[in-house]
């Protein structure tokens, strides 16, 4: 398997080198790491397209097994592009989808039938009769016979030439949840709780996620001549490690792919990050040591042998595959001191720089003493959740702090909150003598709109506006509490977000222009933005892409020479200690103030609409993460703080 760094869109993932497992790897299945999910997806699409063309040239049909979910979206996008621009025809293609929720109507917003038509079938020249997707409306008593006929149709078509797969956090392939055997065939299956929690984002709430699904079996999948499993984002890292390196077992059905002779896992660097050869390459073979790898290795060693940096010995290094590092650095003593100082220098109580001080060993510049700071917050509460302590410090230390809320966040407000606010406004208007027309009508209209809304249908524009204003009010209150000037609070309401649905539009020029304009207006010395990349298709990533695109367009402007960009995390995951460039300690008192600022976001508390797969409330997640970072710094032998907010510098 070759992945070309120079031209990532031409990754060669042909199967010719199959069976090859590098002795430096612990993986029991061929694994390719693409530079990013876009190039990985393009490579998969190219292999599919080549196969379709090869078969067409030979006058044969090409039988594809297809998956849904976030993993294959870009593959379908690329296939559609190839159809439009490169003349790729689907006339000889027969498809079988892996699975479908049960019960579900094909036209339902979340059905896999709809997904496949929206992402692929409606845009290519595939024959209708060649598309097969498990039917989510079949009578329960007919399912066994239906499942058998699904299997027979695959066999009659000549078997699957190529099956593409995603992987669930349970390790499922298709919907073959833990417990599925190697011999399983197409059938009705009960979805695992974790799978339902992950699907809740599409169904708005867990209760609406179907409890069962019809899925091809493991055996059905294993009969495919070629299998490609895709995984993008750090959320997949731990299951990819288990699937690729673990023992084969029904507990993790994707491990069965290790026994398939022609399977490749295609990952982006985040999804591959837990593989032994990536996470701890010194345990696998010789390493080319650079500063980042040295930092990572030393921090890992501390945790592994449970010692602070300055107590690591030559023996610790030698016993853990790092003797070449010792040779390079001459001794444990030398490397310990260097790594300790490096970590020590990331800590600062002055995130905007300490005025009148030597800043040669500080993460931020001393000058200018009073900085213009622009904090981008994807949703109206990420600022305080992820960097509330630092925000308070920046304000307290006299910097001109601006916050820009990138999206309205209007889909994440409960209906009963919208009704409560409409009721309040109506009562208020009535109490100051407005006729019941305007006042009473507002409440009645919102009530009627919400009653009309069934299941998964969209909120009316009216209700969306109220929900957006609820979040805007909460954000303004949190900013007031934190001491920001009202004119420094910016609500960007980026258009890409305003679909009213969980599925957003891709970031566009209009979004980038809004971000660019604000940066030009503020001319910041510091920009903070959310570097949460756990979900490659989430709003945080899209918002970050928008900022990076705007920076790219502005970077030649003189004011940008003076602008440093810092990435925060916290709402969904945290930086590892070896990744941190600036660590801002938070005292117990500041932590209380931060919590208070988060509490202003009442619509995001107690039964929030999009809980994600973490049961804790946002303030609890933030505190746990900040306390954990502090503990990890303490374990490295640095000072012991109550909590720490962490940042990584982005160089443009
Ligand atoms: C979808 C399917 C599932 C998904 C898996 C990963 O047809 O069968 O196995 O591939 O749940 O989902 P995403 O790609 O959304 O992370």
XYZ file of C-alpha atoms and ligand atoms in Angstrom:
668
model
C 0.000 0.000 0.000
C 1.403 3.317 -0.988
C 0.220 6.653 0.202
C 1.696 9.522 -1.690
C 2.348 12.508 0.567
C 3.084 14.663 -2.480
C -0.187 13.963 -4.162
C -2.544 12.637 -1.533
C -5.471 12.384 -3.916
C -3.721 9.538 -5.680
C -3.236 7.169 -2.782
C -2.783 3.725 -4.252
C -4.863 1.378 -2.180
C -4.923 -1.435 -4.698
C -4.906 -4.864 -3.219
C -1.669 -6.072 -4.783
C 0.342 -6.020 -1.608
C -2.243 -7.849 0.428
C -1.038 -10.312 2.958
C 1.857 -7.983 3.605
C 2.134 -7.058 7.220
C 5.116 -4.965 8.128
C 7.009 -6.496 11.054
C 7.032 -3.047 12.615
C 3.304 -3.125 12.984
C 1.075 -4.769 15.536
C -1.894 -4.671 13.178
C -3.315 -7.938 11.946
C -5.042 -6.331 9.014
C -3.632 -4.033 6.362
C -3.994 -0.448 7.534
C -3.375 2.654 5.448
C -3.100 6.074 7.036
C -4.139 8.861 4.691
C -2.975 12.446 5.323
C -6.602 13.387 6.056
C -10.162 12.133 5.616
C -10.595 13.971 2.312
C -7.605 12.364 0.612
C -8.509 8.998 2.182
C -12.052 9.236 0.824
C -10.790 10.204 -2.611
C -8.506 7.184 -2.660
C -11.381 4.870 -1.779
C -13.565 6.483 -4.450
C -10.792 6.027 -6.991
C -10.512 2.315 -6.233
C -14.288 1.959 -6.610
C -14.260 3.907 -9.895
C -11.375 1.850 -11.279
C -13.236 -1.346 -10.471
C -16.449 -0.093 -12.100
C -14.516 0.831 -15.268
C -12.525 -2.409 -15.329
C -15.739 -4.423 -15.083
C -17.459 -2.269 -17.707
C -14.534 -2.812 -20.104
C -14.892 -6.562 -19.590
C -18.664 -6.347 -20.193
C -19.392 -7.326 -16.590
C -21.498 -5.959 -13.775
C -19.791 -4.445 -10.744
C -21.453 -5.482 -7.480
C -20.884 -3.038 -4.643
C -21.754 -3.350 -0.958
C -22.461 0.125 0.398
C -22.529 1.728 3.823
C -24.209 4.827 5.236
C -23.198 7.115 8.108
C -20.630 9.896 8.176
C -17.662 7.768 7.040
C -18.555 7.239 3.349
C -20.108 10.678 2.669
C -17.023 12.098 0.971
C -16.546 8.910 -1.042
C -20.028 9.360 -2.495
C -19.337 13.050 -3.098
C -16.241 12.118 -5.090
C -18.053 9.389 -7.058
C -20.758 11.909 -7.974
C -18.045 14.348 -9.061
C -16.398 11.650 -11.195
C -19.764 10.850 -12.756
C -20.347 14.526 -13.624
C -16.862 15.522 -14.649
C -15.027 12.370 -15.713
C -17.869 10.436 -17.334
C -17.922 7.622 -14.763
C -21.036 5.601 -15.542
C -22.990 3.467 -13.066
C -24.925 1.594 -15.753
C -23.135 -1.673 -14.933
C -23.308 -1.180 -11.147
C -25.484 -3.243 -8.809
C -25.556 -2.144 -5.190
C -26.511 -3.766 -1.892
C -26.682 -1.653 1.207
C -25.538 -3.084 4.480
C -28.454 -2.141 6.635
C -31.538 -0.102 7.454
C -33.235 0.892 10.676
C -36.331 -1.132 11.513
C -39.044 -0.053 11.486
C -38.602 3.066 9.366
C -40.313 4.558 6.323
C -38.081 5.122 3.288
C -39.010 8.807 3.203
C -38.132 9.397 6.877
C -35.398 12.006 7.369
C -33.075 9.408 8.948
C -33.745 6.384 6.749
C -30.762 4.872 5.015
C -32.897 4.705 1.858
C -33.107 8.474 1.910
C -29.421 8.847 2.808
C -28.323 6.773 -0.182
C -30.564 8.622 -2.608
C -29.537 12.055 -1.324
C -25.830 11.276 -1.311
C -25.450 9.028 -4.357
C -28.280 7.432 -6.303
C -30.143 10.642 -7.236
C -26.971 12.053 -8.784
C -25.659 9.153 -10.906
C -27.002 7.043 -13.768
C -27.546 3.838 -11.794
C -30.529 1.730 -12.876
C -33.302 1.834 -10.262
C -33.710 -1.946 -10.352
C -30.022 -2.398 -9.506
C -30.326 -0.632 -6.137
C -30.970 -2.836 -3.094
C -31.473 -1.413 0.376
C -32.922 -3.514 3.217
C -36.590 -2.690 3.611
C -37.495 -1.088 6.935
C -41.243 -1.522 6.436
C -41.515 -5.298 6.028
C -43.895 -7.150 8.383
C -42.073 -8.598 11.332
C -43.187 -12.175 10.547
C -41.878 -11.833 6.995
C -38.410 -10.640 7.951
C -36.672 -14.049 7.963
C -37.898 -14.849 4.466
C -37.023 -11.332 3.331
C -33.507 -11.625 4.794
C -32.975 -14.950 3.020
C -34.083 -13.432 -0.295
C -31.683 -10.480 0.257
C -28.824 -12.981 0.590
C -30.011 -14.892 -2.492
C -30.164 -11.717 -4.566
C -26.530 -10.956 -3.687
C -25.494 -14.462 -4.754
C -27.558 -14.226 -7.968
C -25.806 -10.952 -8.788
C -22.483 -12.802 -8.605
C -21.503 -11.882 -5.002
C -20.074 -8.613 -3.712
C -16.997 -7.456 -5.625
C -16.235 -4.714 -3.132
C -17.779 -3.890 0.225
C -17.185 -0.555 1.918
C -17.653 -0.246 5.661
C -17.625 2.254 8.492
C -17.057 1.107 12.062
C -19.233 1.842 15.076
C -17.908 2.620 18.539
C -19.069 -0.855 19.577
C -16.878 -2.294 16.843
C -19.904 -3.140 14.707
C -19.690 -3.494 10.950
C -23.047 -3.076 9.274
C -25.214 -3.310 12.358
C -23.516 -6.503 13.523
C -23.345 -5.551 17.158
C -21.228 -7.316 19.815
C -22.358 -10.927 20.028
C -22.676 -11.323 16.253
C -20.978 -14.483 15.082
C -18.700 -15.052 12.133
C -21.438 -17.113 10.528
C -24.221 -14.547 10.892
C -26.314 -13.679 7.830
C -28.826 -10.950 6.992
C -31.291 -10.633 9.864
C -33.125 -8.388 12.312
C -30.848 -7.235 15.121
C -31.263 -5.272 18.338
C -29.128 -2.151 18.316
C -26.585 -1.689 21.076
C -27.250 1.184 23.483
C -23.997 2.914 22.412
C -25.050 2.747 18.756
C -28.414 4.294 19.634
C -26.717 7.056 21.638
C -24.490 7.809 18.631
C -27.528 7.852 16.321
C -29.431 10.194 18.665
C -27.876 13.241 16.992
C -29.812 12.333 13.818
C -33.079 11.621 15.616
C -32.776 14.647 17.963
C -33.361 12.464 21.015
C -32.508 8.937 22.080
C -36.112 7.862 22.541
C -36.805 8.338 18.829
C -33.931 6.098 17.676
C -35.298 2.714 16.505
C -34.312 -0.184 18.719
C -33.762 -2.629 15.874
C -32.346 -2.784 12.366
C -32.073 -5.177 9.440
C -28.423 -5.855 8.665
C -26.287 -8.028 6.428
C -24.438 -10.580 8.585
C -20.708 -10.887 9.226
C -20.619 -13.889 6.903
C -22.373 -11.896 4.150
C -19.717 -9.184 4.462
C -16.804 -11.632 4.688
C -17.828 -13.201 1.368
C -17.035 -9.934 -0.453
C -13.969 -10.247 -2.665
C -12.547 -6.976 -1.399
C -13.369 -4.975 1.748
C -12.421 -1.405 2.645
C -13.213 -0.110 6.117
C -12.971 3.644 6.654
C -12.483 5.472 9.945
C -12.095 9.210 10.404
C -11.552 11.244 13.550
C -10.216 10.575 17.038
C -13.604 9.237 18.133
C -12.729 6.065 16.194
C -9.154 5.712 17.461
C -9.696 3.261 20.295
C -12.012 0.927 18.364
C -9.644 0.933 15.373
C -6.839 -0.216 17.634
C -8.998 -3.032 19.000
C -10.279 -4.045 15.550
C -6.814 -4.040 13.969
C -4.650 -5.312 16.830
C -6.984 -7.188 19.186
C -7.904 -10.863 19.331
C -10.714 -11.960 17.015
C -13.944 -12.220 18.963
C -17.686 -11.894 18.657
C -17.424 -9.092 21.219
C -15.883 -6.883 18.524
C -17.270 -8.171 15.216
C -14.916 -5.991 13.137
C -11.994 -8.114 14.403
C -13.277 -10.882 12.090
C -11.997 -8.810 9.178
C -8.492 -9.898 10.236
C -9.376 -13.288 8.717
C -10.403 -11.795 5.383
C -7.652 -12.069 2.760
C -8.307 -8.762 1.004
C -9.277 -6.121 3.547
C -7.799 -2.662 4.084
C -8.558 -0.242 6.865
C -8.190 3.341 5.618
C -7.825 5.831 8.480
C -6.957 9.472 8.895
C -4.153 10.268 11.383
C -6.661 10.888 14.201
C -8.404 7.516 13.790
C -4.987 5.801 13.565
C -3.630 7.617 16.600
C -4.085 4.715 19.041
C -2.358 2.122 16.836
C 0.767 0.948 18.613
C 3.087 2.008 15.799
C 1.658 5.536 15.947
C 1.005 5.982 19.645
C 4.192 4.414 20.942
C 6.462 3.887 17.915
C 9.478 3.407 20.187
C 7.923 0.102 21.297
C 7.763 -1.116 17.703
C 11.130 -0.263 16.182
C 13.735 2.422 15.539
C 12.378 5.966 15.588
C 13.443 9.119 13.867
C 13.386 11.431 16.860
C 12.124 14.962 16.383
C 11.151 17.393 19.165
C 7.443 16.471 19.059
C 8.151 12.756 19.266
C 10.633 13.249 22.118
C 8.047 15.224 24.063
C 5.396 12.590 23.421
C 7.751 9.748 24.437
C 8.882 11.372 27.685
C 5.338 12.266 28.769
C 4.232 8.711 27.940
C 7.152 7.229 29.897
C 6.229 9.268 32.984
C 2.703 7.920 32.943
C 3.846 4.408 32.165
C 6.392 4.097 34.969
C 4.448 6.471 37.214
C 7.322 8.874 37.803
C 7.787 12.623 37.308
C 10.089 13.735 34.469
C 13.065 14.559 36.669
C 13.071 11.094 38.238
C 13.301 9.131 34.981
C 16.488 7.072 34.770
C 18.643 5.728 31.932
C 17.173 2.330 32.743
C 13.595 3.596 32.333
C 14.476 4.847 28.856
C 16.380 1.682 27.915
C 13.651 -0.655 29.151
C 11.008 1.074 27.058
C 12.528 1.139 23.595
C 14.098 4.585 23.928
C 17.791 3.769 24.016
C 18.335 5.608 20.717
C 16.826 8.702 22.327
C 19.343 8.384 25.155
C 22.180 8.082 22.662
C 20.994 11.199 20.882
C 20.521 13.229 24.069
C 23.561 11.698 25.873
C 21.782 10.880 29.174
C 18.487 10.731 31.021
C 19.693 13.690 33.086
C 20.045 15.863 29.988
C 16.775 14.970 28.365
C 14.888 15.157 31.665
C 16.029 18.718 32.343
C 15.239 19.832 28.819
C 11.775 18.268 28.766
C 10.984 19.494 32.261
C 11.892 23.088 31.316
C 9.946 22.849 28.118
C 6.792 21.736 29.985
C 7.402 24.295 32.734
C 7.556 27.092 30.164
C 4.074 26.291 28.858
C 2.556 27.408 32.184
C 1.444 30.995 32.490
C -1.110 32.921 34.510
C -0.820 35.652 31.842
C -2.486 34.270 28.721
C -2.235 37.686 27.041
C 1.477 37.939 27.934
C 3.014 39.371 31.118
C 3.727 43.105 30.683
C 7.228 44.427 31.434
C 8.670 40.969 31.771
C 11.276 38.914 29.960
C 9.101 36.783 27.701
C 11.799 34.575 26.201
C 10.496 31.549 28.144
C 6.831 32.454 28.143
C 4.216 31.128 25.748
C 2.947 34.638 24.846
C 4.658 37.955 24.025
C 4.797 40.711 26.614
C 4.127 43.401 23.990
C 1.767 44.994 23.337
C 0.823 44.975 27.000
C -2.833 45.505 26.191
C -3.846 43.158 23.407
C -6.922 42.957 21.232
C -8.218 39.420 21.673
C -10.794 37.731 19.464
C -12.356 34.551 20.803
C -14.353 32.538 18.272
C -16.994 30.292 19.801
C -18.692 27.810 17.396
C -21.854 27.586 19.527
C -23.008 30.326 21.892
C -21.445 28.621 24.943
C -18.132 27.083 23.817
C -16.199 30.171 24.910
C -17.002 29.780 28.581
C -17.106 25.977 28.572
C -13.719 25.577 26.951
C -11.779 28.638 28.057
C -13.954 30.461 30.602
C -11.103 30.732 33.114
C -8.714 32.164 30.523
C -11.400 34.534 29.227
C -11.940 35.886 32.745
C -8.189 36.338 33.198
C -7.839 38.153 29.865
C -10.621 40.561 30.857
C -9.248 41.004 34.405
C -5.773 41.689 33.002
C -7.114 44.584 30.934
C -7.095 43.219 27.392
C -9.736 44.242 24.865
C -11.614 40.959 24.651
C -14.102 40.280 21.856
C -16.207 37.151 21.574
C -17.686 36.067 18.248
C -20.458 33.462 18.358
C -20.216 31.749 15.008
C -23.616 30.025 14.920
C -27.012 30.773 16.412
C -27.221 27.340 18.084
C -30.981 27.469 17.465
C -31.537 23.756 16.902
C -30.351 22.870 20.397
C -33.187 24.441 22.409
C -36.115 22.462 23.822
C -39.628 23.249 22.570
C -40.841 23.918 26.123
C -38.218 26.655 26.512
C -39.425 28.356 23.316
C -42.979 28.203 24.631
C -41.994 29.553 28.041
C -40.273 32.576 26.490
C -43.191 33.231 24.085
C -45.517 33.074 27.091
C -43.344 35.536 28.982
C -43.268 38.025 26.095
C -47.043 37.745 25.587
C -47.756 38.319 29.264
C -45.345 41.219 29.387
C -46.874 42.906 26.329
C -50.354 42.449 27.778
C -49.231 43.856 31.145
C -48.066 47.073 29.504
C -51.347 47.479 27.697
C -50.736 45.951 24.276
C -53.887 44.459 22.791
C -54.179 40.701 22.875
C -53.666 40.610 19.090
C -49.934 41.102 19.119
C -49.339 39.786 22.597
C -51.640 36.798 22.811
C -50.984 35.864 19.214
C -47.303 35.315 19.740
C -47.880 32.621 22.336
C -50.708 31.034 20.343
C -48.658 31.021 17.184
C -45.638 29.391 18.805
C -47.912 26.840 20.463
C -49.633 26.083 17.153
C -46.311 25.814 15.298
C -44.948 23.388 17.868
C -48.113 21.297 17.875
C -47.999 21.077 14.093
C -44.430 19.821 14.260
C -44.492 16.037 14.372
C -41.628 13.658 14.985
C -38.602 14.891 13.125
C -40.049 17.755 11.054
C -38.484 21.218 11.124
C -39.273 24.084 13.451
C -41.048 27.019 11.803
C -38.878 30.058 11.040
C -40.693 31.821 13.860
C -39.834 29.164 16.453
C -36.256 28.974 15.211
C -35.901 32.687 15.712
C -37.162 32.471 19.276
C -34.823 29.579 20.000
C -31.889 31.504 18.517
C -32.748 34.543 20.623
C -32.881 32.423 23.777
C -29.309 31.327 23.147
C -28.236 34.835 22.205
C -29.682 36.163 25.488
C -27.836 33.515 27.485
C -24.549 34.317 25.750
C -25.012 38.042 26.343
C -25.697 37.402 30.037
C -22.554 35.251 30.367
C -20.500 37.986 28.646
C -21.924 40.671 30.951
C -21.012 38.504 33.924
C -17.489 38.039 32.552
C -17.016 41.792 32.172
C -17.065 42.093 28.364
C -18.269 45.294 26.776
C -21.577 44.772 24.882
C -20.041 46.196 21.695
C -17.362 43.496 21.863
C -19.903 40.663 21.666
C -20.529 39.601 18.058
C -23.280 37.260 16.897
C -22.252 36.053 13.447
C -25.181 33.649 12.789
C -23.186 32.013 9.999
C -25.518 30.962 7.162
C -24.118 27.417 6.771
C -25.729 26.508 10.107
C -29.220 27.799 9.353
C -30.767 24.659 7.842
C -32.976 24.032 10.868
C -31.663 20.453 10.733
C -28.833 18.529 12.313
C -27.327 18.264 8.850
C -25.732 21.603 7.987
C -24.620 23.036 4.678
C -20.909 22.988 3.891
C -19.017 26.147 4.790
C -19.286 28.666 1.954
C -17.804 31.962 0.779
C -20.558 33.905 2.578
C -19.541 32.347 5.919
C -15.846 32.954 5.313
C -16.500 36.572 4.308
C -18.319 37.248 7.615
C -15.431 35.814 9.626
C -12.853 37.680 7.541
C -14.665 40.969 7.954
C -14.689 40.668 11.743
C -10.990 39.788 11.894
C -10.223 42.825 9.729
C -12.375 45.023 11.918
C -10.852 43.913 15.245
C -7.276 43.395 13.967
C -6.573 41.057 16.882
C -3.204 40.242 18.442
C -4.643 36.940 19.579
C -7.291 34.725 18.025
C -8.680 31.814 20.014
C -10.682 29.124 18.250
C -12.098 25.673 18.953
C -9.691 22.952 17.886
C -12.091 20.104 18.737
C -11.630 17.664 15.911
C -13.233 14.601 17.481
C -16.063 14.675 14.995
C -14.816 15.442 11.481
C -18.290 16.498 10.326
C -19.294 18.448 13.413
C -19.989 22.141 13.652
C -16.723 22.785 15.525
C -14.664 21.484 12.638
C -16.663 23.430 10.058
C -16.292 26.612 12.123
C -12.547 26.036 12.405
C -12.255 25.457 8.653
C -14.019 28.798 8.154
C -11.523 30.612 10.390
C -8.536 28.943 8.719
C -9.893 29.910 5.295
C -10.376 33.534 6.414
C -6.847 33.619 7.908
C -5.466 32.233 4.662
C -7.096 35.104 2.772
C -5.825 37.694 5.255
C -2.378 36.443 6.124
C -0.483 38.908 3.955
C -2.066 41.927 5.705
C 0.415 43.721 7.977
C -1.744 43.383 11.121
C -1.714 39.604 10.717
C 2.079 39.556 11.239
C 1.290 40.452 14.826
C -1.499 37.944 15.320
C -1.066 34.634 17.123
C -3.677 31.898 16.881
C -4.453 29.601 19.820
C -6.619 26.483 19.654
C -8.675 25.463 22.651
C -10.555 22.254 23.414
C -12.768 21.201 26.257
C -16.375 20.715 25.225
C -15.703 17.314 23.670
C -12.114 16.330 24.402
C -8.813 17.774 25.657
C -5.237 18.217 24.476
C -2.684 15.650 25.582
C 0.011 17.172 27.804
C 2.660 16.748 25.108
C 0.542 18.780 22.677
C 0.086 21.781 24.966
C 1.885 25.048 24.134
C 0.140 27.213 26.744
C -1.288 25.990 30.063
C -3.320 28.509 32.028
C -3.778 27.532 35.699
C -7.254 28.063 37.148
C -7.610 28.617 40.893
C -10.562 27.162 42.850
C -12.133 30.613 42.897
C -11.734 31.116 39.166
C -13.194 27.687 38.569
C -16.305 28.781 40.483
C -16.566 31.919 38.354
C -16.157 29.869 35.210
C -18.937 27.529 36.360
C -21.158 30.520 37.027
C -20.550 31.838 33.505
C -21.492 28.425 32.045
C -24.680 28.387 34.163
C -26.013 31.368 32.231
C -26.551 28.938 29.362
C -29.670 27.537 30.954
C -31.082 25.999 27.768
C -27.998 23.767 27.674
C -28.512 22.396 31.174
C -30.538 19.517 32.584
C -31.780 17.449 29.674
C -30.061 19.330 26.870
C -31.312 18.531 23.350
C -27.982 17.231 22.051
C -26.320 15.478 24.946
C -23.844 13.558 22.777
C -22.382 10.344 24.158
C -21.361 11.849 27.483
C -23.935 11.907 30.298
C -22.217 14.723 32.182
C -23.407 18.299 31.888
C -21.116 20.684 30.015
C -19.820 22.413 33.169
C -18.984 19.018 34.643
C -17.158 17.893 31.516
C -15.197 21.138 31.459
C -14.238 20.932 35.143
C -13.306 17.261 34.912
C -11.096 17.934 31.897
C -9.452 21.010 33.402
C -8.806 19.155 36.675
C -7.464 16.167 34.794
C -4.988 18.330 32.848
C -3.829 19.828 36.155
C -3.329 16.365 37.628
C -1.389 15.222 34.600
C 0.898 18.261 34.890
C 1.329 17.437 38.559
C 2.271 13.854 37.675
C 4.955 15.174 35.328
C 6.471 16.805 38.412
C 5.250 20.325 37.708
C 3.354 22.498 40.178
C 0.032 21.214 41.514
C -2.898 23.371 40.419
C -6.650 23.040 40.933
C -7.318 23.069 37.187
C -5.657 24.025 33.900
C -7.034 25.230 30.564
C -4.813 24.167 27.697
C -4.032 25.674 24.292
C -2.075 24.692 21.229
C -0.595 27.322 18.936
C -1.564 27.228 15.276
C 1.040 28.578 12.861
C -0.213 29.984 9.560
C -23.916 2.122 8.190
C -23.418 1.065 9.053
C -22.644 1.338 10.289
C -21.740 2.558 10.219
C -21.044 2.781 11.553
C -20.188 4.037 11.552
O -24.522 1.593 7.033
O -23.648 -0.045 8.767
O -21.859 0.215 10.578
O -20.807 2.381 9.201
O -21.984 2.891 12.571
O -20.976 5.147 11.395
P -20.313 6.565 11.024
O -19.698 6.375 9.687
O -21.467 7.524 10.987
O -19.329 6.865 12.073
